[in-house]
Structures are given as C-alpha cells and as structure tokens.
mmCIF file of C-alpha atoms in Angstrom:
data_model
loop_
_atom_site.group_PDB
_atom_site.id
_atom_site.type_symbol
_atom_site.label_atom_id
_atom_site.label_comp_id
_atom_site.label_asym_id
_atom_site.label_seq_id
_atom_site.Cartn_x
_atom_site.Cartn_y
_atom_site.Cartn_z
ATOM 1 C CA UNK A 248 27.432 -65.031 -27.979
ATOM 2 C CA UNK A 249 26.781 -66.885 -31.040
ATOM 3 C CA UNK A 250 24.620 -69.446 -32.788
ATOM 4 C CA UNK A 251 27.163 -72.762 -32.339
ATOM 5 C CA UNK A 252 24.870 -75.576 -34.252
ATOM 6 C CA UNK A 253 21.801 -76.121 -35.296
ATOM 7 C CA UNK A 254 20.384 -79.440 -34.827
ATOM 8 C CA UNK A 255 17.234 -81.649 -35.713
ATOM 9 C CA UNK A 256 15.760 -84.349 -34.234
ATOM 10 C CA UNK A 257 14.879 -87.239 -37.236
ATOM 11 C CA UNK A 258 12.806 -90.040 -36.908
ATOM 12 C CA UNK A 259 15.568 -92.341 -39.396
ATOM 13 C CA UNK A 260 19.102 -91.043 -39.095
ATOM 14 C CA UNK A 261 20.577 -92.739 -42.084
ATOM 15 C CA UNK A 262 17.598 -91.499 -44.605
ATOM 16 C CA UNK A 263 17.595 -87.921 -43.033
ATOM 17 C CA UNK A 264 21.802 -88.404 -43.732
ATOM 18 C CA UNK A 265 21.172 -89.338 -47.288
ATOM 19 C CA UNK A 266 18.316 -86.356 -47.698
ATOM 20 C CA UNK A 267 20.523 -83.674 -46.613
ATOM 21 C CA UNK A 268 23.696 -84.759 -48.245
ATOM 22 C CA UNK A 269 22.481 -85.977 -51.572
ATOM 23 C CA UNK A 270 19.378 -83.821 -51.874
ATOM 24 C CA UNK A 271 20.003 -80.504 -50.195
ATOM 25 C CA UNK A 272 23.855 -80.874 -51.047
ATOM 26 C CA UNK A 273 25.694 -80.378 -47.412
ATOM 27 C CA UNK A 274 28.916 -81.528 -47.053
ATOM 28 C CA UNK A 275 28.385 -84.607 -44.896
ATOM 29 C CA UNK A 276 31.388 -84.215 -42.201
ATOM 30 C CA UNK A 277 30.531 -87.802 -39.858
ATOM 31 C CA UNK A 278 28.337 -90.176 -38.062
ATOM 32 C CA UNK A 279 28.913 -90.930 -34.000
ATOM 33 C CA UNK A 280 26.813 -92.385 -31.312
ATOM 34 C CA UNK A 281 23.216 -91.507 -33.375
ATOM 35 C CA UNK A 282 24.296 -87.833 -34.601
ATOM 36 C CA UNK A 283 25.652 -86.962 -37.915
ATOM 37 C CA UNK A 284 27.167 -83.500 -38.675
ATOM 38 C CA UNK A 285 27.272 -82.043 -41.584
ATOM 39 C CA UNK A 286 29.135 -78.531 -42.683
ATOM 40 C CA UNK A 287 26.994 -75.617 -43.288
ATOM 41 C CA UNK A 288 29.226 -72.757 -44.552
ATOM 42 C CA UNK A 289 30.305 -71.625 -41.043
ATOM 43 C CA UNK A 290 27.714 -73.474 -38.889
ATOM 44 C CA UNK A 291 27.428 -76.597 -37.537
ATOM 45 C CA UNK A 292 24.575 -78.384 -38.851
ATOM 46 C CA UNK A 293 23.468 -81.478 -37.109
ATOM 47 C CA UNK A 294 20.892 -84.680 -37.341
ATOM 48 C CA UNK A 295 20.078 -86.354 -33.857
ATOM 49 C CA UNK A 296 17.855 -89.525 -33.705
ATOM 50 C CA UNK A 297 14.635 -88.673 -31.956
ATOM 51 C CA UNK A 298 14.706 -91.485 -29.406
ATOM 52 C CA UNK A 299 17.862 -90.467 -28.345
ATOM 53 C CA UNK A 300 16.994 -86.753 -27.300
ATOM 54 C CA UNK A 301 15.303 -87.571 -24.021
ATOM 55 C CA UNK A 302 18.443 -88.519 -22.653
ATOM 56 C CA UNK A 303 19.802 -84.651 -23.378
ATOM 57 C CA UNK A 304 16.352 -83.066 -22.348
ATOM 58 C CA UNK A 305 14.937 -85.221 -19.734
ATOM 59 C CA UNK A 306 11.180 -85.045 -21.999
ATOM 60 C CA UNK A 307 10.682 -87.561 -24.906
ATOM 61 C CA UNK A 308 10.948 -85.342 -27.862
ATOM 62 C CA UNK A 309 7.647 -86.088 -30.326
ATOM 63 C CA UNK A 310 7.504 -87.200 -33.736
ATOM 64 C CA UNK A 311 7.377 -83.956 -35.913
ATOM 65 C CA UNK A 312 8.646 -80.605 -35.553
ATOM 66 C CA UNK A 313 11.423 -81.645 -33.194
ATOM 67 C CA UNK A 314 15.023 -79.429 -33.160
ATOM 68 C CA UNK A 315 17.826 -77.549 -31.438
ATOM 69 C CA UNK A 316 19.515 -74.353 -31.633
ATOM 70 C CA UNK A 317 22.983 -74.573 -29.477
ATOM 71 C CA UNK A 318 24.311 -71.012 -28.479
ATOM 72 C CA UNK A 319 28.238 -70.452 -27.841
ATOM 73 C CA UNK A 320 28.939 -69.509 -24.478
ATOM 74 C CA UNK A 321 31.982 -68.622 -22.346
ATOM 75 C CA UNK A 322 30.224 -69.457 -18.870
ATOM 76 C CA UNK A 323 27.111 -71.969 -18.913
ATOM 77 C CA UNK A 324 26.661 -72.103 -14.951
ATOM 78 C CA UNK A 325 26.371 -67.814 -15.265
ATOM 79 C CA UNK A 326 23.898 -68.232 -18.059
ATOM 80 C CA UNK A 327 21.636 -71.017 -16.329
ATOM 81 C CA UNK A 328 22.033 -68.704 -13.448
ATOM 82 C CA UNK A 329 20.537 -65.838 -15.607
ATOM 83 C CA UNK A 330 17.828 -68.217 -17.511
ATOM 84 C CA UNK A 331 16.425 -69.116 -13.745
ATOM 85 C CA UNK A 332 16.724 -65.520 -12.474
ATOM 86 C CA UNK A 333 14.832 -64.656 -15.706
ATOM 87 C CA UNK A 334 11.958 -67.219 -14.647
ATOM 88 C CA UNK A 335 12.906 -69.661 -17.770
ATOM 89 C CA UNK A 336 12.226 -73.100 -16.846
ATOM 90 C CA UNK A 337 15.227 -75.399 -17.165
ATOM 91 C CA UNK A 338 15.218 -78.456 -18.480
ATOM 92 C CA UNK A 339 18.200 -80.467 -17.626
ATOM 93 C CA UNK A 340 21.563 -79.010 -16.431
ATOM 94 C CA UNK A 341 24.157 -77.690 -16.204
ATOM 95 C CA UNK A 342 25.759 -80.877 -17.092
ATOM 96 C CA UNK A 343 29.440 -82.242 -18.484
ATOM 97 C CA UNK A 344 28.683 -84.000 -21.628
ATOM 98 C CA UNK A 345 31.407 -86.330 -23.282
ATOM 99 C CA UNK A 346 31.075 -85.065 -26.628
ATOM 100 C CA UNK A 347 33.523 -81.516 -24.750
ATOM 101 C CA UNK A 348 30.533 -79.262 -23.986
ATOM 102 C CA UNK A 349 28.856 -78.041 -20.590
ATOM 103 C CA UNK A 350 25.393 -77.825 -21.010
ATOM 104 C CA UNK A 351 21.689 -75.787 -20.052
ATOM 105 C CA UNK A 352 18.340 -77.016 -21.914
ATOM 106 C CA UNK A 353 15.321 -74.741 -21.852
ATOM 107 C CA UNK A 354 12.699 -74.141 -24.483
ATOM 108 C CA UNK A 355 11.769 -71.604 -26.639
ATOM 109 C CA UNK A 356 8.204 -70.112 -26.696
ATOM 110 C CA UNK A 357 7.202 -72.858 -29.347
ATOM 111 C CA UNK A 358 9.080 -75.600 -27.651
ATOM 112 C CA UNK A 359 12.076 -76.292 -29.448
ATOM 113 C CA UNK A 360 15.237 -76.846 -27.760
ATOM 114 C CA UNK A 361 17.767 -74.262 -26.953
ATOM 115 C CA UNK A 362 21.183 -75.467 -25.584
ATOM 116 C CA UNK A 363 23.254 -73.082 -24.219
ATOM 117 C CA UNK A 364 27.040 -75.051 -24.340
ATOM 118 C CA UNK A 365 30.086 -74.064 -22.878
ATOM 119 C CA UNK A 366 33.615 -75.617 -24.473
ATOM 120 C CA UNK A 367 34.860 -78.168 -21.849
ATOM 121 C CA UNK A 368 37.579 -80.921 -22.627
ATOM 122 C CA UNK A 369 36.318 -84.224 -24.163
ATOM 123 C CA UNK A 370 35.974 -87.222 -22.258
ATOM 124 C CA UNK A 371 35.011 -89.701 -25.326
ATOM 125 C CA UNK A 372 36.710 -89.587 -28.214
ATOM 126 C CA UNK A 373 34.888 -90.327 -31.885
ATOM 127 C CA UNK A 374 35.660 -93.861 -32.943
#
C-alpha cells in the first residue's frame, strides 16, 4: 500500500494551475476534463475543480479546506469490503472510473477524502 496522489479541490482551476506552477514551482504535467496534474518528485500531485467533486463523492464538497489523498491498491472490492467490516462509512463505490482506476470514497476523521484506487484499463483516453 502506498500514497498514489494527492489531490485538492480549488475553487478556480486555471489560477490554482498558475499558483502552483509559477509560485510553488511544480512541474505542471497537464490539464483534462477539470483536473490538472502536476509532478511532485515521486507523487502525483493533483488540482480538481470543486464543483466537479460531487460527482466522485456523491456530497457537494464546500468551499475551503476541500482535498484527497488516493491510496494504491491491488484489490479495491477487498478493501471496501474491509472499510465496511471496519464500520467506515462509504461514500460512493466501488466504481470503474474512465480515467483507469476502480474506486472506494470514505472520509477521514476531519472529512477529507480518501480514495482507495485500484489500476483498471482506461476507457477515455486524454485528448
């Protein structure tokens, strides 16, 4: 197991873009579909517009503190299995997303989202 990405929620994806490539100095990797990715020395460090996160989590996602921390994992259906058994509220999943990742949402003690994702083949390619 391992973290995979780390990912915020932004209010403005192009300004948040522009903040952490010109001002914290990431190397900006791309832009698709309202996410932009960035490299972060060996993890993947990603932006997400806000309004777009309640299609992943099945909650809207408020304005401030908003983020997610995706784990690595060989089997997501075992480790929603586990998360249940453990009495961890789901929030949406296990589900094939397009992007090549099966996913589980839950959320941490303070409410941030945790995806656990599981490598699956793409079904939408990057334009």
């Amino acid at each position: 197991m391992g973290i995979g990405y780390v990912i915020l929620y932004v209010g403005e994806l192009e300004v948040s873009v522009g903040f952490y490539r010109d001002v914290v100095g990431l190397a900006y990797k791309f832009t698709d579909a309202g996410y932009a990715e960035f490299d972060a020395g060996g993890v993947r460090f990603g932006l997400y517009e806000r309004r777009r996160a309640e299609w992943l989590t099945g909650e809207v996602v408020s304005p401030g503190a908003g983020g997610e921390v995706v784990v690595m994992v060989d089997d997501v259906d075992g480790c929603a299995a586990r998360l249940r058994a453990a009495g961890v509220p789901v929030l949406s999943g296990p589900a094939d997303r397009p992007w090549g990742h099966r996913t589980v949402h839950v959320a941490d003690p303070d409410g941030f989202v945790v995806e656990f994702a599981q490598e699956i083949p793409r079904t939408r390619q990057r334009r």
